[in-house]
Short mmCIF file of C-alpha atoms in Angstrom, two decimals:
data_model
loop_
_atom_site.label_atom_id
_atom_site.label_comp_id
_atom_site.label_asym_id
_atom_site.label_seq_id
_atom_site.Cartn_x
_atom_site.Cartn_y
_atom_site.Cartn_z
CA MET A 1 53.53 252.96 167.49
CA TRP A 2 52.36 249.76 165.86
CA LEU A 3 50.48 249.95 162.57
CA LYS A 4 47.27 248.00 163.15
CA GLN A 5 45.63 248.43 159.78
CA LEU A 6 46.71 249.57 156.35
CA VAL A 7 44.00 250.79 154.00
CA VAL A 8 45.00 251.08 150.34
CA ARG A 9 42.65 253.06 148.13
CA GLY A 10 42.53 253.49 144.38
CA VAL A 11 43.75 250.00 143.50
CA PRO A 12 41.58 248.75 140.63
CA SER A 13 39.89 245.39 140.85
CA LEU A 14 40.79 242.75 138.30
CA TYR A 15 37.52 243.49 136.53
CA GLU A 16 38.34 247.21 136.36
CA GLN A 17 41.74 246.33 134.92
CA VAL A 18 39.96 244.34 132.23
CA LEU A 19 37.73 247.31 131.43
CA ARG A 20 40.74 249.58 131.04
CA GLU A 21 42.51 247.21 128.70
CA ILE A 22 39.80 246.01 126.31
CA PRO A 23 39.02 248.34 123.38
CA GLU A 24 35.23 248.11 123.75
CA ASP A 25 32.90 246.48 126.26
CA SER A 26 30.20 245.16 123.97
CA VAL A 27 27.11 243.08 124.67
CA VAL A 28 27.66 239.40 123.90
CA MET A 29 24.35 238.09 125.26
CA GLU A 30 21.35 240.39 125.60
CA SER A 31 19.70 241.11 128.94
CA THR A 32 16.56 239.29 127.83
CA ASP A 33 18.23 236.27 126.21
CA GLU A 34 16.81 233.10 127.80
CA ASN A 35 20.30 231.56 127.67
CA ASN A 36 21.64 234.37 129.85
CA PRO A 37 21.27 233.25 133.49
CA VAL A 38 21.23 236.81 134.84
CA SER A 39 18.55 237.90 132.37
CA VAL A 40 16.11 237.51 135.28
CA TYR A 41 17.66 240.78 136.53
CA ARG A 42 17.93 242.23 133.02
CA ILE A 43 21.73 242.15 133.09
CA PRO A 44 23.46 241.61 129.73
CA LEU A 45 26.56 239.47 129.45
CA LEU A 46 29.34 241.81 128.37
CA SER A 47 32.60 241.05 126.61
CA SER A 48 34.40 242.15 129.78
CA PHE A 49 32.83 239.21 131.65
CA TYR A 50 34.27 236.82 129.07
CA GLU A 51 37.71 238.42 129.30
CA LEU A 52 37.59 238.28 133.10
CA ALA A 53 36.69 234.59 133.03
CA ASP A 54 39.50 233.87 130.57
CA ARG A 55 42.03 235.60 132.80
CA LEU A 56 40.84 233.71 135.85
CA LEU A 57 41.13 230.39 134.02
CA ASP A 58 44.51 231.43 132.61
CA GLY A 59 44.18 229.43 129.40
CA GLN A 60 43.76 226.10 131.19
CA ASP A 61 41.45 224.51 128.64
CA GLU A 62 41.78 221.07 130.23
CA LEU A 63 39.92 222.09 133.38
CA THR A 64 36.68 220.26 134.13
CA GLU A 65 33.45 222.20 134.50
CA HIS A 66 33.60 221.64 138.25
CA HIS A 67 37.15 222.93 138.43
CA LYS A 68 36.18 226.06 136.48
CA ILE A 69 33.36 226.71 138.93
CA MET A 70 35.80 226.34 141.81
CA VAL A 71 38.15 228.86 140.20
CA PHE A 72 35.30 231.33 139.87
CA MET A 73 34.15 230.75 143.46
CA ASP A 74 37.71 231.29 144.69
CA TYR A 75 37.70 234.67 142.93
CA ILE A 76 34.31 235.56 144.45
CA SER A 77 35.55 234.57 147.91
CA ASP A 78 37.62 237.78 147.97
CA PHE A 79 34.49 239.95 147.71
CA ARG A 80 33.44 241.80 150.84
CA VAL A 81 29.91 241.50 152.17
CA GLY A 82 27.74 244.53 151.43
CA SER A 83 26.36 246.50 148.51
CA ASP A 84 27.41 249.41 146.33
CA ALA A 85 24.84 250.46 143.75
CA ARG A 86 26.97 253.30 142.38
CA HIS A 87 28.67 251.12 139.80
CA PRO A 88 27.36 249.47 136.63
CA CYS A 89 26.56 245.79 137.11
CA SER A 90 26.53 246.33 140.88
CA GLU A 91 24.32 243.24 141.09
CA LEU A 92 27.46 241.22 140.33
CA GLY A 93 29.86 243.04 142.67
CA LEU A 94 32.60 243.01 140.05
CA HIS A 95 33.78 246.62 140.24
CA VAL A 96 34.28 246.96 143.96
CA TYR A 97 34.42 243.38 145.24
CA ILE A 98 31.32 244.04 147.32
CA ALA A 99 28.17 241.91 147.21
CA ALA A 100 26.00 239.52 149.21
CA CYS A 101 24.69 236.03 148.51
CA GLY A 102 22.57 237.19 145.57
CA GLY A 103 25.44 239.11 143.99
CA TYR A 104 27.85 236.23 144.50
CA SER A 105 25.40 233.86 142.81
CA ASN A 106 24.82 236.30 139.95
CA ALA A 107 28.56 236.63 139.40
CA LEU A 108 29.08 232.86 139.41
CA ALA A 109 26.21 232.29 136.98
CA ALA A 110 27.50 234.98 134.62
CA LEU A 111 31.07 233.67 134.67
CA ALA A 112 29.85 230.10 134.11
CA ALA A 113 27.80 231.23 131.11
CA THR A 114 30.88 232.76 129.49
CA GLN A 115 32.32 229.23 129.35
CA GLY A 116 29.21 227.73 127.80
CA ILE A 117 28.12 226.22 131.13
CA PRO A 118 24.35 226.72 131.60
CA ALA A 119 23.48 228.22 134.97
CA ARG A 120 20.41 229.29 136.92
CA LEU A 121 19.74 231.19 140.14
CA LEU A 122 17.81 229.90 143.14
CA THR A 123 16.22 231.60 146.12
CA LEU A 124 15.69 230.14 149.58
CA GLY A 125 13.19 232.29 151.46
CA ASN A 126 12.18 232.68 155.09
CA TYR A 127 14.92 230.49 156.53
CA PRO A 128 16.20 231.10 159.08
CA GLU A 129 13.24 233.18 160.27
CA ASN A 130 13.07 236.63 158.63
CA THR A 131 16.08 235.96 156.41
CA GLY A 132 16.92 233.95 153.31
CA HIS A 133 19.71 232.95 150.98
CA ALA A 134 20.61 232.68 147.29
CA VAL A 135 22.63 230.01 145.49
CA CYS A 136 23.41 228.90 141.95
CA GLU A 137 23.08 225.71 139.90
CA VAL A 138 25.15 224.86 136.85
CA TYR A 139 24.52 222.16 134.26
CA TYR A 140 27.09 219.64 133.11
CA GLU A 141 27.32 215.88 132.65
CA ASP A 142 23.57 215.65 132.02
CA GLY A 143 22.50 217.16 135.32
CA TRP A 144 22.16 220.26 137.49
CA HIS A 145 24.67 220.74 140.30
CA LEU A 146 24.29 223.22 143.16
CA TYR A 147 27.07 225.55 144.29
CA ASP A 148 26.97 228.14 147.05
CA PRO A 149 29.48 230.87 146.14
CA THR A 150 28.99 232.68 149.45
CA TYR A 151 30.87 229.87 151.19
CA GLY A 152 32.55 228.27 148.17
CA ALA A 153 30.51 225.20 149.01
CA TYR A 154 28.92 222.15 147.42
CA TYR A 155 27.47 218.83 148.56
CA THR A 156 29.01 215.62 147.27
CA THR A 157 29.26 211.89 147.83
CA THR A 158 32.87 211.88 146.61
CA PRO A 159 34.70 214.64 148.53
CA GLU A 160 38.08 213.07 147.84
CA ASN A 161 37.61 213.75 144.11
CA THR A 162 38.51 217.39 143.49
CA GLU A 163 38.35 217.25 139.69
CA THR A 164 35.03 215.53 138.92
CA PRO A 165 33.16 215.03 142.20
CA ALA A 166 29.54 213.88 142.24
CA VAL A 167 27.98 217.24 143.16
CA LEU A 168 24.35 217.14 144.28
CA GLY A 169 21.65 219.37 142.81
CA TYR A 170 18.84 221.41 144.36
CA GLU A 171 16.18 218.73 143.82
CA GLU A 172 18.24 216.17 145.73
CA LEU A 173 19.01 218.57 148.56
CA SER A 174 15.40 219.76 148.87
CA ALA A 175 14.39 216.09 149.20
CA GLY A 176 16.73 215.67 152.17
CA ALA A 177 19.83 214.16 150.55
CA GLY A 178 22.04 216.56 152.47
CA ASP A 179 21.18 214.69 155.69
CA ASP A 180 22.62 211.43 154.36
CA PRO A 181 25.80 210.49 156.29
CA ALA A 182 27.36 209.53 152.96
CA VAL A 183 27.07 213.16 151.77
CA THR A 184 29.73 215.74 152.63
CA CYS A 185 29.42 219.51 152.43
CA VAL A 186 32.74 220.80 151.09
CA VAL A 187 33.41 224.41 152.16
CA THR A 188 36.31 226.41 150.74
CA SER A 189 35.50 229.94 151.99
CA LEU A 190 35.74 229.20 155.70
CA ALA A 191 36.34 232.86 156.58
CA ARG A 192 32.71 233.65 155.82
CA LEU A 193 31.42 231.14 158.37
CA ARG A 194 31.26 233.63 161.24
CA THR A 195 27.81 233.29 162.80
CA GLU A 196 25.15 230.73 163.52
CA THR A 197 23.14 232.22 160.66
CA ASP A 198 25.99 231.46 158.26
CA TYR A 199 25.81 227.80 159.24
CA ASP A 200 22.02 227.90 158.76
CA PHE A 201 22.52 229.31 155.25
CA LEU A 202 25.07 226.60 154.48
CA GLY A 203 22.46 223.91 155.13
CA PRO A 204 21.40 221.25 154.69
CA ALA A 205 18.15 222.15 156.53
CA ILE A 206 17.64 225.34 154.50
CA TYR A 207 17.09 223.30 151.32
CA GLU A 208 14.28 221.40 153.02
CA LYS A 209 12.66 224.13 155.15
CA ALA A 210 12.93 227.35 153.12
CA ASP A 211 9.55 228.67 151.98
CA PRO A 212 9.35 229.57 149.20
CA LYS A 213 12.32 228.04 147.45
CA GLY A 214 13.36 227.25 143.90
CA VAL A 215 14.57 228.58 140.58
CA LEU A 216 14.23 232.28 139.83
CA GLY A 217 12.35 233.46 136.76
CA SER A 218 9.17 235.19 135.66
CA GLY A 219 7.71 231.83 134.67
CA GLU A 220 8.49 230.06 137.97
CA PRO A 221 5.67 230.74 140.50
CA MET A 222 6.79 231.40 144.06
CA HIS A 223 4.12 231.37 146.76
CA TYR A 224 5.11 233.66 149.63
CA PRO A 225 3.44 232.90 152.98
CA LEU A 226 2.00 236.03 154.64
CA SER A 227 -0.33 236.52 157.59
CA LEU A 228 -2.58 239.06 159.26
CA ASP A 229 -4.30 238.79 162.63
CA TRP A 230 -7.74 240.31 163.16
CA GLN A 231 -7.83 243.19 165.62
CA PRO A 232 -10.88 245.02 166.99
CA GLY A 233 -11.68 247.62 164.36
CA GLY A 234 -9.69 245.83 161.65
CA ALA A 235 -6.10 245.18 160.68
CA ILE A 236 -3.77 246.98 158.27
CA VAL A 237 -0.30 246.29 156.86
CA ASP A 238 1.18 249.23 154.95
CA GLU A 239 4.53 250.02 153.33
CA SER A 240 6.08 251.04 156.64
CA GLN A 241 5.69 247.41 157.75
CA PHE A 242 7.11 245.81 154.58
CA ASP A 243 10.25 244.18 155.98
CA THR A 244 12.06 240.85 155.96
CA SER A 245 9.41 239.34 158.21
CA ARG A 246 6.99 239.77 155.29
CA GLN A 247 9.05 238.56 152.34
CA GLY A 248 7.26 238.75 148.99
CA ILE A 249 4.72 241.35 150.13
CA GLN A 250 6.05 244.13 147.89
CA PHE A 251 5.17 242.48 144.54
CA LEU A 252 2.37 240.57 142.91
CA GLY A 253 3.18 239.42 139.40
CA ALA A 254 6.24 238.52 137.35
CA THR A 255 9.63 240.18 137.83
CA SER A 256 12.85 238.25 138.49
CA ILE A 257 10.49 236.08 140.54
CA CYS A 258 6.91 235.11 139.70
CA TYR A 259 5.33 236.41 142.92
CA MET A 260 2.21 234.89 144.41
CA GLN A 261 0.95 235.71 147.91
CA ASP A 262 -0.61 233.12 150.24
CA TRP A 263 -2.33 235.03 153.03
CA THR A 264 -3.44 233.45 156.30
CA LEU A 265 -6.04 235.62 158.06
CA ARG A 266 -6.44 234.62 161.71
CA GLY A 267 -8.79 235.40 164.56
CA LEU A 268 -11.91 235.58 162.40
CA THR A 269 -15.50 234.75 163.37
CA PRO A 270 -17.05 231.88 161.35
CA GLY A 271 -20.12 233.09 159.45
CA GLN A 272 -18.95 236.73 159.52
CA ALA A 273 -18.49 238.63 156.24
CA TYR A 274 -15.16 240.41 155.73
CA GLN A 275 -13.39 242.59 153.19
CA PHE A 276 -9.73 242.11 152.35
CA THR A 277 -8.53 245.14 150.40
CA VAL A 278 -5.35 245.18 148.31
CA THR A 279 -4.20 248.67 147.37
CA ALA A 280 -1.53 249.08 144.69
CA SER A 281 0.39 252.12 143.47
CA TYR A 282 1.14 251.13 139.86
CA VAL A 283 1.15 248.43 137.22
CA LEU A 284 4.81 248.15 136.22
CA GLY A 285 6.98 246.10 133.90
CA GLU A 286 7.58 245.72 130.19
CA VAL A 287 4.05 244.71 129.20
CA GLY A 288 1.83 247.54 130.42
CA GLY A 289 -1.95 247.63 130.17
CA ASP A 290 -4.11 245.41 132.35
CA PHE A 291 -2.75 243.31 135.19
CA ILE A 292 -5.29 240.65 136.11
CA ALA A 293 -5.18 239.04 139.55
CA GLY A 294 -7.37 236.43 141.18
CA VAL A 295 -7.99 234.93 144.60
CA GLU A 296 -8.36 231.32 145.71
CA ALA A 297 -9.87 230.72 149.15
CA GLU A 298 -9.70 227.97 151.74
CA ASN A 299 -12.08 227.95 154.74
CA ALA A 300 -13.89 230.90 153.18
CA LEU A 301 -16.47 231.65 150.51
CA VAL A 302 -15.53 234.53 148.22
CA THR A 303 -18.71 236.46 147.48
CA GLN A 304 -17.40 239.37 145.38
CA ASN A 305 -14.39 240.28 143.24
CA GLU A 306 -12.81 236.86 142.82
CA GLU A 307 -10.90 238.44 139.93
CA HIS A 308 -9.70 241.98 139.51
CA THR A 309 -8.05 244.10 136.81
CA PHE A 310 -5.49 246.77 137.70
CA ASN A 311 -4.79 249.49 135.13
CA ASN A 312 -2.79 252.69 135.53
CA ASP A 313 -5.33 254.64 133.45
CA ASP A 314 -8.03 253.90 136.00
CA PRO A 315 -7.03 255.11 139.50
CA ALA A 316 -10.06 253.39 141.05
CA SER A 317 -8.77 250.03 139.81
CA MET A 318 -5.77 250.31 142.15
CA GLU A 319 -8.01 249.13 144.99
CA TRP A 320 -9.13 245.49 144.97
CA VAL A 321 -11.81 244.72 147.56
CA ILE A 322 -12.23 240.98 148.08
CA GLU A 323 -15.41 240.14 149.97
CA PHE A 324 -15.65 236.76 151.67
CA THR A 325 -17.47 234.91 154.42
CA ALA A 326 -15.25 233.14 156.95
CA GLN A 327 -15.95 229.46 157.50
CA SER A 328 -13.28 229.08 160.18
CA ASP A 329 -11.31 231.29 162.55
CA ALA A 330 -8.36 230.98 160.14
CA VAL A 331 -8.84 231.64 156.42
CA GLU A 332 -6.46 231.21 153.48
CA LEU A 333 -6.63 233.77 150.67
CA ASP A 334 -4.12 233.06 147.90
CA LEU A 335 -3.52 236.01 145.58
CA THR A 336 -2.55 234.67 142.17
CA HIS A 337 -2.19 235.59 138.51
CA ASP A 338 -1.85 233.68 135.25
CA TYR A 339 1.02 235.68 133.76
CA ARG A 340 4.24 233.70 133.28
CA GLY A 341 6.55 236.09 131.43
CA PRO A 342 9.00 236.32 129.85
CA GLU A 343 8.53 240.09 130.20
CA TYR A 344 8.11 241.76 133.58
CA HIS A 345 4.46 242.43 134.47
CA TYR A 346 3.42 243.16 138.04
CA ILE A 347 1.79 245.51 140.54
CA LEU A 348 3.32 247.26 143.52
CA PRO A 349 1.08 246.74 146.55
CA ILE A 350 1.28 249.48 149.17
CA GLN A 351 -1.36 248.36 151.67
CA PHE A 352 -3.41 245.36 152.78
CA GLU A 353 -6.46 245.88 154.97
CA LEU A 354 -8.88 243.49 156.68
CA GLN A 355 -12.28 244.80 157.81
CA GLN A 356 -15.68 243.41 158.62
CA ALA A 357 -18.13 243.92 155.77
CA ASP A 358 -21.04 246.30 156.35
#
């Protein structure tokens, strides 16, 4: 009988080996330090991350910043796709070699930071439809350069240069530079290119068409497009319908992302008065107290409750009833807030309802 597959269990990952060998895993950079790129997820940089990075680089101090990033992406390329929240720092996938695009980017940003290379995380939402992707930028030679650790990829005009290539950044790619025939996408983790969606994630169209897209952080507003179609008797979206087709619906406020919601309400009758009700469960985060939200309208006149205050001590405040008069069959209601961090401060919406006003 032929042996088709051999599964070996109990073999520690390189990171677990590091943990066993260092005397103490102490915090080097706090989880709220603005210089810590994974502080957006409240993950501290631990001494074990620094030791892991040193072992991966193997004392090669002469390596360029780009080469170091490639070493780290090669290490991340061995991670399986998935999630395992049972382990500390599961957002980085270090214990079990399991993560997805967000975890890969977190791991790359953390490892880069251990070498004094500034890094930041980026999200690319709603592209392809009902999905999205995460990547990482690092700063060296007076500019930001984008790397995609999921595919070990980067865009460059000098692909023949493996030591110091001219690696493009997010701003260039979002402006369409990836479509230039002079630009090459270098991919080193070819095994992860398995489906059409993988190629969509790789780009370059995702950098132009994702919505929203940009740098993560409580001070970086992201406007998530959402929609609701009028039905006879009204329309409701509740928690059971919060899925990837409605990205950004589960938060309003500042967490790892500064969430805004841009609602398109369709099928309305011009001149008719409506109520759009936002129901939340809690005000959460590190600030507490009042969470103040506002609404900006297009093709509608807001007649009541243009601003609202949510507070956990007042259960009635968890319902925000926005009254407006439609001026078109399609109305834009943008739910906003003025809070920009650095602490988390947000509400958890659980239902959105559209009704005709009495």
